[in-house]
Amino acid sequence: MKVLEFHGLKEDHLGLNFKGCFEPQVARETELEPLLFALEEHADGWIPDVVEGKRRRKYNRAAVWKALEEERYERVTTIGLYRAEWPALDMTLRLWSPPLAPELDLTVKVKPLSVFAEQAHCRQFIEMVRAWASRYRVSYAAAHSADDAELAGSPRFGRDEKISRRDGFDKIYAVWWLNVFGPKLVETVGRERMLSTPAHRVEELPNGAILLVTWPTVADFASKEARLAQARAHAHLRPDLDFGTVLRALHERSAMLAPVEPHFHPDMAPLLSRVVDRAASHERQRRIAELNAWRPPEPEEWRPAASALPPDVDNPERALEQYSLYAEHLVALLHSEVPSVFKATPESLTDADFYFWREEFPTSRLQEAIDEHAVPAIGAYLGEVLVRNLGGRWIPRQKLEEAQVLVGNRVWLPFVRARNYMRSRQSLLDYSLTYLYRVAERHRG
């Protein structure tokens, strides 16, 4: 049963963290029926269709009970609920049992965030959380843009279990789009103050918790109006904070998430577009801006053809065979991940650049292996691409660093380039194989 790879789709999502109490003495089916009922009633277009315990099953109540039984351990039980269709859902249900405090811990991620651009969809989500918070004594719950929460860096969005368990959410560290404050926190802040918060919706729940929604829709959380509402609510609940400071911080995060048009160096655009795609969604716009401003250093690994070193090997044909063998080593290393290496084209250089960057190759492998195996293989492969595609000619030398490929009025030093290339992850961009090839192409005359 195929499930969407949630984290492979790198864009913002709505994240909910919910912590409530459950009765461990009550049969789990009885205790969790209201949770599943509210999920099925209000999951508007994103209801789960897969349950994962020891194995994956089609979603239904019986599959949930089976998964809970399979994953039941002494202190914790954890199952996953997912979708095989778009919108994507990644939901984790975790039950903590005695001797730990009995707690129902839910994490819900729905992607893309644009699902919640309409008020009707947001209202359904709010009603689901309201039903859960009314049924399970809640200590804290929050729902918001995951990208914005990442930029805020707040452990109180449920990402730091040790802190949240230790302090019991002793004060309001942040106000998100949707918030449920448990009775303890309500009393700390003051019930009247909390109920008078300027917000889209403020509701006292039967168990003493308070539901607070800052703005009708969450997809536009970064708009000026939504940020103003968020800042007003936060400053009201935390009168010790300066409203202007809170609002400026929110606008700064909005600016960091604002779309940036890519304007990459044309030679490097195919590679940099893939580099950007690997960035976490909350970091992508900043990464685009950085790479828009970045320019690859001009290659230094060349000499004028008139200054080329002459061959100094006894058997040039054998030297060329050795270079070819080195290049085949790279093909053997990359072929399963980078099939294009068989073709030895400019595009295969870009594919290799991205592979080495993605794998953080210079820092994830032993330096000895890089020097002895990777550098000769990469240098020889680069040289072979210059020979095959630009009409280049090897000028063999006893020292690999001195071996040259003549293209037009320049000789290129592919093994020197390979050594510079393997210095660091940034060097994979600064000394990319792709860029050297494109410069050589322009200067071949």
Tab-separated table of C-alpha atoms in Angstrom:
chain	number	residue	atom	x	y	z
A	1	MET	CA	0.000	0.000	0.000
A	2	LYS	CA	1.728	3.156	-1.216
A	3	VAL	CA	1.798	6.193	1.072
A	4	LEU	CA	2.794	9.700	0.044
A	5	GLU	CA	6.282	10.630	1.213
A	6	PHE	CA	5.201	13.567	3.346
A	7	HIS	CA	8.655	15.032	3.952
A	8	GLY	CA	9.627	14.554	0.335
A	9	LEU	CA	7.105	17.222	-0.640
A	10	LYS	CA	8.988	20.236	0.623
A	11	GLU	CA	6.385	22.921	1.135
A	12	ASP	CA	4.631	24.426	4.099
A	13	HIS	CA	1.987	22.492	5.997
A	14	LEU	CA	-0.444	22.984	8.840
A	15	GLY	CA	0.942	21.419	11.983
A	16	LEU	CA	-1.068	20.603	15.103
A	17	ASN	CA	0.402	19.498	18.417
A	18	PHE	CA	-2.158	18.327	20.971
A	19	LYS	CA	-1.537	17.034	24.470
A	20	GLY	CA	-4.414	15.806	26.579
A	21	CYS	CA	-5.199	13.263	29.256
A	22	PHE	CA	-6.809	9.870	28.845
A	23	GLU	CA	-8.022	7.251	31.287
A	24	PRO	CA	-5.707	4.209	31.120
A	25	GLN	CA	-8.180	2.080	33.106
A	26	VAL	CA	-10.863	2.489	30.412
A	27	ALA	CA	-10.818	0.217	27.366
A	28	ARG	CA	-8.875	1.947	24.623
A	29	GLU	CA	-11.636	1.476	22.089
A	30	THR	CA	-14.055	3.281	24.382
A	31	GLU	CA	-11.573	6.000	25.289
A	32	LEU	CA	-10.530	6.746	21.705
A	33	GLU	CA	-13.887	6.458	19.919
A	34	PRO	CA	-14.607	10.195	20.373
A	35	LEU	CA	-11.205	11.082	18.936
A	36	LEU	CA	-11.747	9.058	15.763
A	37	PHE	CA	-15.339	10.223	15.445
A	38	ALA	CA	-14.260	13.888	15.482
A	39	LEU	CA	-11.452	13.148	13.028
A	40	GLU	CA	-13.783	11.422	10.583
A	41	GLU	CA	-16.436	14.120	10.907
A	42	HIS	CA	-14.179	17.144	10.476
A	43	ALA	CA	-11.140	16.026	8.427
A	44	ASP	CA	-12.425	17.932	5.419
A	45	GLY	CA	-10.762	16.317	2.392
A	46	TRP	CA	-7.780	14.894	4.274
A	47	ILE	CA	-9.192	11.950	6.237
A	48	PRO	CA	-6.587	9.175	6.684
A	49	ASP	CA	-6.762	6.094	4.498
A	50	VAL	CA	-3.788	4.200	5.937
A	51	VAL	CA	-3.113	2.957	9.468
A	52	GLU	CA	0.396	1.859	10.349
A	53	GLY	CA	1.276	-0.443	13.225
A	54	LYS	CA	3.452	-3.475	12.621
A	55	ARG	CA	2.199	-3.233	9.050
A	56	ARG	CA	0.073	-0.937	6.955
A	57	ARG	CA	-3.686	-1.413	6.675
A	58	LYS	CA	-6.554	0.422	5.069
A	59	TYR	CA	-7.995	2.927	7.526
A	60	ASN	CA	-10.996	1.847	9.577
A	61	ARG	CA	-11.715	1.578	13.286
A	62	ALA	CA	-10.795	-2.095	13.453
A	63	ALA	CA	-7.418	-1.354	11.817
A	64	VAL	CA	-6.746	1.337	14.412
A	65	TRP	CA	-7.510	-1.029	17.322
A	66	LYS	CA	-5.305	-3.703	15.747
A	67	ALA	CA	-2.398	-1.263	15.275
A	68	LEU	CA	-2.703	-0.007	18.863
A	69	GLU	CA	-2.523	-3.555	20.153
A	70	GLU	CA	0.505	-4.373	17.972
A	71	GLU	CA	2.436	-1.300	19.118
A	72	ARG	CA	1.514	-1.474	22.783
A	73	TYR	CA	4.539	-1.380	25.073
A	74	GLU	CA	4.960	-0.882	28.782
A	75	ARG	CA	5.044	2.915	28.769
A	76	VAL	CA	4.113	4.102	25.298
A	77	THR	CA	1.986	3.098	22.326
A	78	THR	CA	2.547	4.777	18.953
A	79	ILE	CA	0.733	4.401	15.628
A	80	GLY	CA	0.649	6.408	12.409
A	81	LEU	CA	-2.245	7.559	10.242
A	82	TYR	CA	-1.512	8.633	6.670
A	83	ARG	CA	-2.971	9.368	3.275
A	84	ALA	CA	-2.099	7.811	-0.050
A	85	GLU	CA	-3.696	10.714	-1.907
A	86	TRP	CA	-3.259	14.466	-2.039
A	87	PRO	CA	-3.627	16.411	0.299
A	88	ALA	CA	-0.949	14.619	2.301
A	89	LEU	CA	-1.474	13.636	5.930
A	90	ASP	CA	1.112	12.545	8.478
A	91	MET	CA	-0.521	11.918	11.839
A	92	THR	CA	0.996	10.286	14.901
A	93	LEU	CA	-1.040	9.080	17.866
A	94	ARG	CA	0.981	8.368	20.982
A	95	LEU	CA	-0.379	7.139	24.330
A	96	TRP	CA	1.805	7.469	27.427
A	97	SER	CA	0.922	5.042	30.206
A	98	PRO	CA	1.731	4.702	33.941
A	99	PRO	CA	4.141	4.973	35.632
A	100	LEU	CA	4.331	8.038	33.371
A	101	ALA	CA	1.451	10.491	33.553
A	102	PRO	CA	-1.249	9.107	31.218
A	103	GLU	CA	-1.243	11.398	28.190
A	104	LEU	CA	-2.719	11.403	24.726
A	105	ASP	CA	-0.193	13.030	22.403
A	106	LEU	CA	-1.261	13.868	18.845
A	107	THR	CA	0.768	15.340	16.024
A	108	VAL	CA	-1.137	16.199	12.846
A	109	LYS	CA	0.494	17.502	9.662
A	110	VAL	CA	-1.614	18.364	6.618
A	111	LYS	CA	0.064	19.442	3.394
A	112	PRO	CA	-0.192	21.776	1.580
A	113	LEU	CA	-1.096	24.673	3.813
A	114	SER	CA	-3.169	26.110	0.965
A	115	VAL	CA	-5.826	23.499	1.809
A	116	PHE	CA	-6.734	25.912	4.596
A	117	ALA	CA	-7.092	29.042	2.485
A	118	GLU	CA	-10.875	28.812	2.776
A	119	GLN	CA	-12.623	29.683	6.007
A	120	ALA	CA	-14.917	26.647	5.766
A	121	HIS	CA	-11.967	24.229	5.841
A	122	CYS	CA	-10.413	26.116	8.740
A	123	ARG	CA	-13.688	26.037	10.635
A	124	GLN	CA	-13.875	22.265	10.293
A	125	PHE	CA	-10.313	21.920	11.605
A	126	ILE	CA	-11.121	24.167	14.558
A	127	GLU	CA	-14.221	22.123	15.379
A	128	MET	CA	-12.176	18.928	15.363
A	129	VAL	CA	-9.664	20.380	17.816
A	130	ARG	CA	-12.489	21.792	19.913
A	131	ALA	CA	-14.075	18.332	20.141
A	132	TRP	CA	-10.786	16.758	21.184
A	133	ALA	CA	-10.015	19.463	23.733
A	134	SER	CA	-13.495	19.173	25.232
A	135	ARG	CA	-13.236	15.405	25.594
A	136	TYR	CA	-9.612	15.011	26.735
A	137	ARG	CA	-8.387	17.269	29.523
A	138	VAL	CA	-5.903	19.351	27.588
A	139	SER	CA	-2.679	20.827	28.876
A	140	TYR	CA	-1.800	22.593	25.648
A	141	ALA	CA	-2.538	22.489	21.927
A	142	ALA	CA	-1.466	24.652	19.020
A	143	ALA	CA	-1.901	24.663	15.247
A	144	HIS	CA	-0.035	26.909	12.841
A	145	SER	CA	2.130	27.099	9.734
A	146	ALA	CA	4.999	24.674	10.295
A	147	ASP	CA	7.419	26.944	8.427
A	148	ASP	CA	6.612	29.916	10.619
A	149	ALA	CA	6.890	27.818	13.778
A	150	GLU	CA	10.320	26.605	12.636
A	151	LEU	CA	11.510	30.169	12.137
A	152	ALA	CA	10.162	31.142	15.546
A	153	GLY	CA	12.212	28.338	17.100
A	154	SER	CA	9.747	27.917	19.947
A	155	PRO	CA	10.011	24.662	21.910
A	156	ARG	CA	6.471	25.343	23.122
A	157	PHE	CA	5.086	24.358	19.734
A	158	GLY	CA	5.541	20.778	20.895
A	159	ARG	CA	9.023	20.126	19.512
A	160	ASP	CA	10.771	19.817	22.869
A	161	GLU	CA	9.148	17.084	24.907
A	162	LYS	CA	11.485	17.399	27.911
A	163	ILE	CA	10.878	21.119	28.340
A	164	SER	CA	7.130	20.922	27.845
A	165	ARG	CA	6.774	18.029	30.262
A	166	ARG	CA	8.976	19.646	32.882
A	167	ASP	CA	7.412	23.069	33.041
A	168	GLY	CA	3.856	22.100	32.120
A	169	PHE	CA	3.649	25.129	29.822
A	170	ASP	CA	4.011	27.489	32.751
A	171	LYS	CA	3.452	30.643	30.687
A	172	ILE	CA	2.532	31.724	27.183
A	173	TYR	CA	5.675	31.632	25.096
A	174	ALA	CA	3.936	32.230	21.767
A	175	VAL	CA	0.485	32.682	20.296
A	176	TRP	CA	-0.239	30.740	17.121
A	177	TRP	CA	-3.175	30.674	14.725
A	178	LEU	CA	-5.085	28.147	16.879
A	179	ASN	CA	-4.374	27.726	20.588
A	180	VAL	CA	-5.913	25.686	23.374
A	181	PHE	CA	-4.769	26.708	26.845
A	182	GLY	CA	-5.345	24.209	29.633
A	183	PRO	CA	-7.001	25.197	32.927
A	184	LYS	CA	-3.672	25.585	34.753
A	185	LEU	CA	-2.363	28.053	32.205
A	186	VAL	CA	-5.705	29.859	32.101
A	187	GLU	CA	-5.569	30.443	35.836
A	188	THR	CA	-1.940	31.590	35.623
A	189	VAL	CA	-2.790	34.217	33.010
A	190	GLY	CA	-6.201	35.052	34.451
A	191	ARG	CA	-9.462	33.705	33.068
A	192	GLU	CA	-11.017	37.120	32.520
A	193	ARG	CA	-7.939	38.436	30.748
A	194	MET	CA	-7.794	35.392	28.490
A	195	LEU	CA	-11.504	35.550	27.649
A	196	SER	CA	-11.158	39.226	26.707
A	197	THR	CA	-8.337	38.574	24.218
A	198	PRO	CA	-8.857	40.433	20.926
A	199	ALA	CA	-9.067	37.513	18.487
A	200	HIS	CA	-11.252	35.934	15.830
A	201	ARG	CA	-12.616	33.354	18.277
A	202	VAL	CA	-12.259	32.925	22.024
A	203	GLU	CA	-14.290	30.163	23.678
A	204	GLU	CA	-14.328	28.649	27.125
A	205	LEU	CA	-14.564	24.856	26.967
A	206	PRO	CA	-16.548	22.720	29.446
A	207	ASN	CA	-13.397	21.459	31.194
A	208	GLY	CA	-12.062	24.944	31.875
A	209	ALA	CA	-9.669	25.166	28.925
A	210	ILE	CA	-9.917	28.076	26.505
A	211	LEU	CA	-9.833	27.852	22.717
A	212	LEU	CA	-8.367	30.888	20.959
A	213	VAL	CA	-8.133	31.453	17.189
A	214	THR	CA	-6.392	34.632	16.078
A	215	TRP	CA	-7.584	34.864	12.465
A	216	PRO	CA	-10.311	33.202	10.315
A	217	THR	CA	-7.853	31.402	7.992
A	218	VAL	CA	-4.366	30.036	8.556
A	219	ALA	CA	-3.044	29.931	4.983
A	220	ASP	CA	-2.650	33.736	5.048
A	221	PHE	CA	-0.958	33.771	8.474
A	222	ALA	CA	1.863	35.970	7.090
A	223	SER	CA	-0.403	38.770	5.867
A	224	LYS	CA	-0.207	42.140	7.610
A	225	GLU	CA	-3.734	41.781	8.973
A	226	ALA	CA	-3.177	38.273	10.348
A	227	ARG	CA	0.150	39.289	11.906
A	228	LEU	CA	-1.504	42.304	13.545
A	229	ALA	CA	-4.161	40.046	15.063
A	230	GLN	CA	-1.502	37.587	16.236
A	231	ALA	CA	0.570	40.355	17.851
A	232	ARG	CA	-2.446	41.905	19.570
A	233	ALA	CA	-3.448	38.587	21.089
A	234	HIS	CA	0.087	37.831	22.264
A	235	ALA	CA	0.640	41.277	23.782
A	236	HIS	CA	-2.740	41.107	25.515
A	237	LEU	CA	-1.933	37.756	27.110
A	238	ARG	CA	1.608	38.875	27.968
A	239	PRO	CA	1.337	42.512	29.091
A	240	ASP	CA	5.039	42.401	30.003
A	241	LEU	CA	5.861	42.269	26.289
A	242	ASP	CA	6.099	45.325	24.035
A	243	PHE	CA	3.477	45.172	21.284
A	244	GLY	CA	5.714	46.880	18.722
A	245	THR	CA	8.560	44.431	19.364
A	246	VAL	CA	6.221	41.456	19.012
A	247	LEU	CA	4.765	42.796	15.765
A	248	ARG	CA	8.175	43.553	14.256
A	249	ALA	CA	9.359	40.021	14.976
A	250	LEU	CA	6.294	38.607	13.210
A	251	HIS	CA	6.796	40.854	10.173
A	252	GLU	CA	10.450	39.814	10.018
A	253	ARG	CA	9.398	36.172	9.843
A	254	SER	CA	6.864	37.016	7.129
A	255	ALA	CA	9.633	38.687	5.111
A	256	MET	CA	11.821	35.589	5.475
A	257	LEU	CA	9.016	33.451	4.048
A	258	ALA	CA	8.039	35.818	1.226
A	259	PRO	CA	8.582	34.278	-2.239
A	260	VAL	CA	11.893	35.155	-3.931
A	261	GLU	CA	12.242	34.821	-7.698
A	262	PRO	CA	15.298	32.727	-8.635
A	263	HIS	CA	17.910	34.585	-10.708
A	264	PHE	CA	20.773	32.121	-10.628
A	265	HIS	CA	23.972	32.278	-12.659
A	266	PRO	CA	22.865	30.782	-16.003
A	267	ASP	CA	25.650	28.182	-16.096
A	268	MET	CA	24.744	27.016	-12.610
A	269	ALA	CA	20.947	27.320	-12.680
A	270	PRO	CA	20.249	23.604	-13.343
A	271	LEU	CA	22.387	22.637	-10.350
A	272	LEU	CA	21.294	25.438	-8.009
A	273	SER	CA	17.607	24.773	-8.669
A	274	ARG	CA	18.127	21.255	-7.351
A	275	VAL	CA	20.120	22.525	-4.388
A	276	VAL	CA	17.233	24.849	-3.501
A	277	ASP	CA	14.723	22.023	-3.823
A	278	ARG	CA	16.590	20.170	-1.076
A	279	ALA	CA	16.253	23.062	1.366
A	280	ALA	CA	13.643	22.858	4.108
A	281	SER	CA	10.624	24.865	3.048
A	282	HIS	CA	11.090	27.456	5.810
A	283	GLU	CA	14.659	28.073	4.599
A	284	ARG	CA	14.038	27.979	0.850
A	285	GLN	CA	13.409	31.666	0.156
A	286	ARG	CA	16.496	32.712	2.087
A	287	ARG	CA	18.502	30.090	0.209
A	288	ILE	CA	17.224	31.382	-3.146
A	289	ALA	CA	18.246	34.930	-2.196
A	290	GLU	CA	21.712	33.737	-1.168
A	291	LEU	CA	22.239	31.804	-4.388
A	292	ASN	CA	20.886	34.698	-6.473
A	293	ALA	CA	23.717	36.812	-5.086
A	294	TRP	CA	26.367	34.088	-5.334
A	295	ARG	CA	28.585	33.794	-8.381
A	296	PRO	CA	30.972	30.891	-9.000
A	297	PRO	CA	34.648	31.908	-8.884
A	298	GLU	CA	36.327	31.878	-12.265
A	299	PRO	CA	38.274	28.628	-12.709
A	300	GLU	CA	41.990	28.867	-11.982
A	301	GLU	CA	42.839	25.331	-13.122
A	302	TRP	CA	44.112	26.225	-16.594
A	303	ARG	CA	47.089	27.587	-18.523
A	304	PRO	CA	47.424	29.182	-21.946
A	305	ALA	CA	48.005	26.497	-24.560
A	306	ALA	CA	51.386	28.032	-25.306
A	307	SER	CA	52.432	27.317	-21.698
A	308	ALA	CA	51.313	23.694	-21.700
A	309	LEU	CA	53.685	21.214	-20.128
A	310	PRO	CA	54.836	18.578	-22.644
A	311	PRO	CA	54.119	14.885	-22.060
A	312	ASP	CA	56.705	13.276	-19.770
A	313	VAL	CA	55.470	9.676	-19.677
A	314	ASP	CA	57.229	6.760	-21.381
A	315	ASN	CA	54.019	5.248	-22.715
A	316	PRO	CA	51.311	7.876	-23.486
A	317	GLU	CA	48.774	5.254	-24.575
A	318	ARG	CA	49.102	3.438	-21.274
A	319	ALA	CA	48.650	6.718	-19.403
A	320	LEU	CA	45.450	7.405	-21.353
A	321	GLU	CA	44.218	3.916	-20.488
A	322	GLN	CA	44.884	4.688	-16.824
A	323	TYR	CA	42.852	7.911	-17.029
A	324	SER	CA	40.032	5.951	-18.651
A	325	LEU	CA	40.207	3.385	-15.854
A	326	TYR	CA	40.014	6.111	-13.229
A	327	ALA	CA	36.941	7.542	-14.973
A	328	GLU	CA	35.329	4.103	-14.993
A	329	HIS	CA	35.799	4.012	-11.226
A	330	LEU	CA	33.545	7.068	-10.954
A	331	VAL	CA	30.964	5.429	-13.190
A	332	ALA	CA	31.052	2.341	-10.973
A	333	LEU	CA	30.614	4.509	-7.876
A	334	LEU	CA	27.729	6.639	-9.163
A	335	HIS	CA	25.869	4.624	-11.773
A	336	SER	CA	23.029	3.429	-9.528
A	337	GLU	CA	22.331	6.931	-8.153
A	338	VAL	CA	23.382	8.899	-11.246
A	339	PRO	CA	22.629	6.777	-14.349
A	340	SER	CA	23.643	9.610	-16.683
A	341	VAL	CA	27.341	9.066	-15.820
A	342	PHE	CA	27.391	6.363	-18.481
A	343	LYS	CA	26.920	9.086	-21.122
A	344	ALA	CA	29.790	11.388	-20.046
A	345	THR	CA	27.902	14.537	-21.091
A	346	PRO	CA	27.791	18.047	-19.598
A	347	GLU	CA	24.483	17.072	-18.009
A	348	SER	CA	26.128	14.110	-16.300
A	349	LEU	CA	28.598	16.543	-14.698
A	350	THR	CA	25.666	18.482	-13.240
A	351	ASP	CA	24.113	15.255	-11.986
A	352	ALA	CA	27.421	14.301	-10.372
A	353	ASP	CA	27.762	17.769	-8.823
A	354	PHE	CA	24.354	17.418	-7.232
A	355	TYR	CA	25.029	13.882	-6.016
A	356	PHE	CA	28.250	14.863	-4.269
A	357	TRP	CA	26.578	17.948	-2.773
A	358	ARG	CA	23.524	16.016	-1.595
A	359	GLU	CA	25.688	13.334	-0.004
A	360	GLU	CA	27.993	15.953	1.595
A	361	PHE	CA	30.709	13.793	0.127
A	362	PRO	CA	33.819	15.740	1.228
A	363	THR	CA	32.849	15.496	4.905
A	364	SER	CA	31.014	12.176	4.960
A	365	ARG	CA	33.934	10.109	3.637
A	366	LEU	CA	37.413	9.527	4.985
A	367	GLN	CA	39.939	12.026	3.679
A	368	GLU	CA	42.301	9.216	2.759
A	369	ALA	CA	39.669	7.590	0.546
A	370	ILE	CA	38.885	10.931	-1.087
A	371	ASP	CA	42.546	11.627	-1.880
A	372	GLU	CA	43.362	8.120	-3.097
A	373	HIS	CA	40.188	7.208	-4.953
A	374	ALA	CA	37.644	10.002	-5.390
A	375	VAL	CA	39.976	12.746	-6.658
A	376	PRO	CA	41.600	10.608	-9.404
A	377	ALA	CA	38.205	9.264	-10.489
A	378	ILE	CA	36.539	12.699	-10.603
A	379	GLY	CA	39.467	14.368	-12.346
A	380	ALA	CA	39.707	11.670	-14.997
A	381	TYR	CA	35.957	11.722	-15.607
A	382	LEU	CA	35.965	15.512	-16.010
A	383	GLY	CA	38.845	15.207	-18.450
A	384	GLU	CA	37.014	12.528	-20.437
A	385	VAL	CA	33.939	14.767	-20.736
A	386	LEU	CA	36.125	17.584	-22.053
A	387	VAL	CA	37.698	15.213	-24.569
A	388	ARG	CA	34.435	13.661	-25.782
A	389	ASN	CA	32.278	16.769	-25.947
A	390	LEU	CA	34.696	19.616	-26.722
A	391	GLY	CA	37.223	17.824	-28.904
A	392	GLY	CA	39.827	17.990	-26.163
A	393	ARG	CA	43.081	16.082	-26.104
A	394	TRP	CA	44.868	14.629	-23.092
A	395	ILE	CA	48.470	15.663	-22.467
A	396	PRO	CA	49.590	12.974	-20.016
A	397	ARG	CA	52.035	13.645	-17.213
A	398	GLN	CA	53.629	11.468	-14.556
A	399	LYS	CA	52.030	13.562	-11.810
A	400	LEU	CA	48.234	13.540	-11.991
A	401	GLU	CA	48.052	17.178	-10.901
A	402	GLU	CA	50.038	18.126	-14.007
A	403	ALA	CA	47.933	16.108	-16.482
A	404	GLN	CA	46.222	18.454	-18.941
A	405	VAL	CA	43.401	18.471	-21.456
A	406	LEU	CA	43.924	20.797	-24.413
A	407	VAL	CA	40.740	22.554	-25.530
A	408	GLY	CA	41.182	25.409	-27.997
A	409	ASN	CA	43.740	27.899	-26.716
A	410	ARG	CA	43.785	26.617	-23.133
A	411	VAL	CA	44.887	23.525	-21.284
A	412	TRP	CA	42.788	22.464	-18.338
A	413	LEU	CA	43.959	20.671	-15.185
A	414	PRO	CA	41.070	18.343	-14.282
A	415	PHE	CA	42.830	16.592	-11.386
A	416	VAL	CA	43.653	19.920	-9.750
A	417	ARG	CA	40.009	20.904	-10.153
A	418	ALA	CA	38.935	17.628	-8.549
A	419	ARG	CA	41.178	18.225	-5.529
A	420	ASN	CA	39.812	21.745	-5.039
A	421	TYR	CA	36.294	20.390	-5.561
A	422	MET	CA	36.608	17.862	-2.740
A	423	ARG	CA	37.678	20.331	-0.043
A	424	SER	CA	34.244	21.001	1.455
A	425	ARG	CA	30.561	20.997	0.652
A	426	GLN	CA	30.733	24.646	-0.418
A	427	SER	CA	33.670	23.785	-2.656
A	428	LEU	CA	31.385	21.467	-4.596
A	429	LEU	CA	29.609	24.621	-5.768
A	430	ASP	CA	32.610	26.962	-5.934
A	431	TYR	CA	34.627	24.445	-7.949
A	432	SER	CA	31.783	22.636	-9.663
A	433	LEU	CA	32.537	20.340	-12.571
A	434	THR	CA	29.657	21.927	-14.460
A	435	TYR	CA	31.076	25.438	-14.328
A	436	LEU	CA	34.558	24.471	-15.433
A	437	TYR	CA	33.045	22.674	-18.416
A	438	ARG	CA	30.919	25.690	-19.413
A	439	VAL	CA	33.893	28.048	-19.201
A	440	ALA	CA	36.022	25.649	-21.241
A	441	GLU	CA	33.210	25.454	-23.790
A	442	ARG	CA	33.183	29.240	-24.199
A	443	HIS	CA	36.973	29.445	-24.613
A	444	ARG	CA	37.516	26.614	-27.053
A	445	GLY	CA	37.590	29.119	-29.922
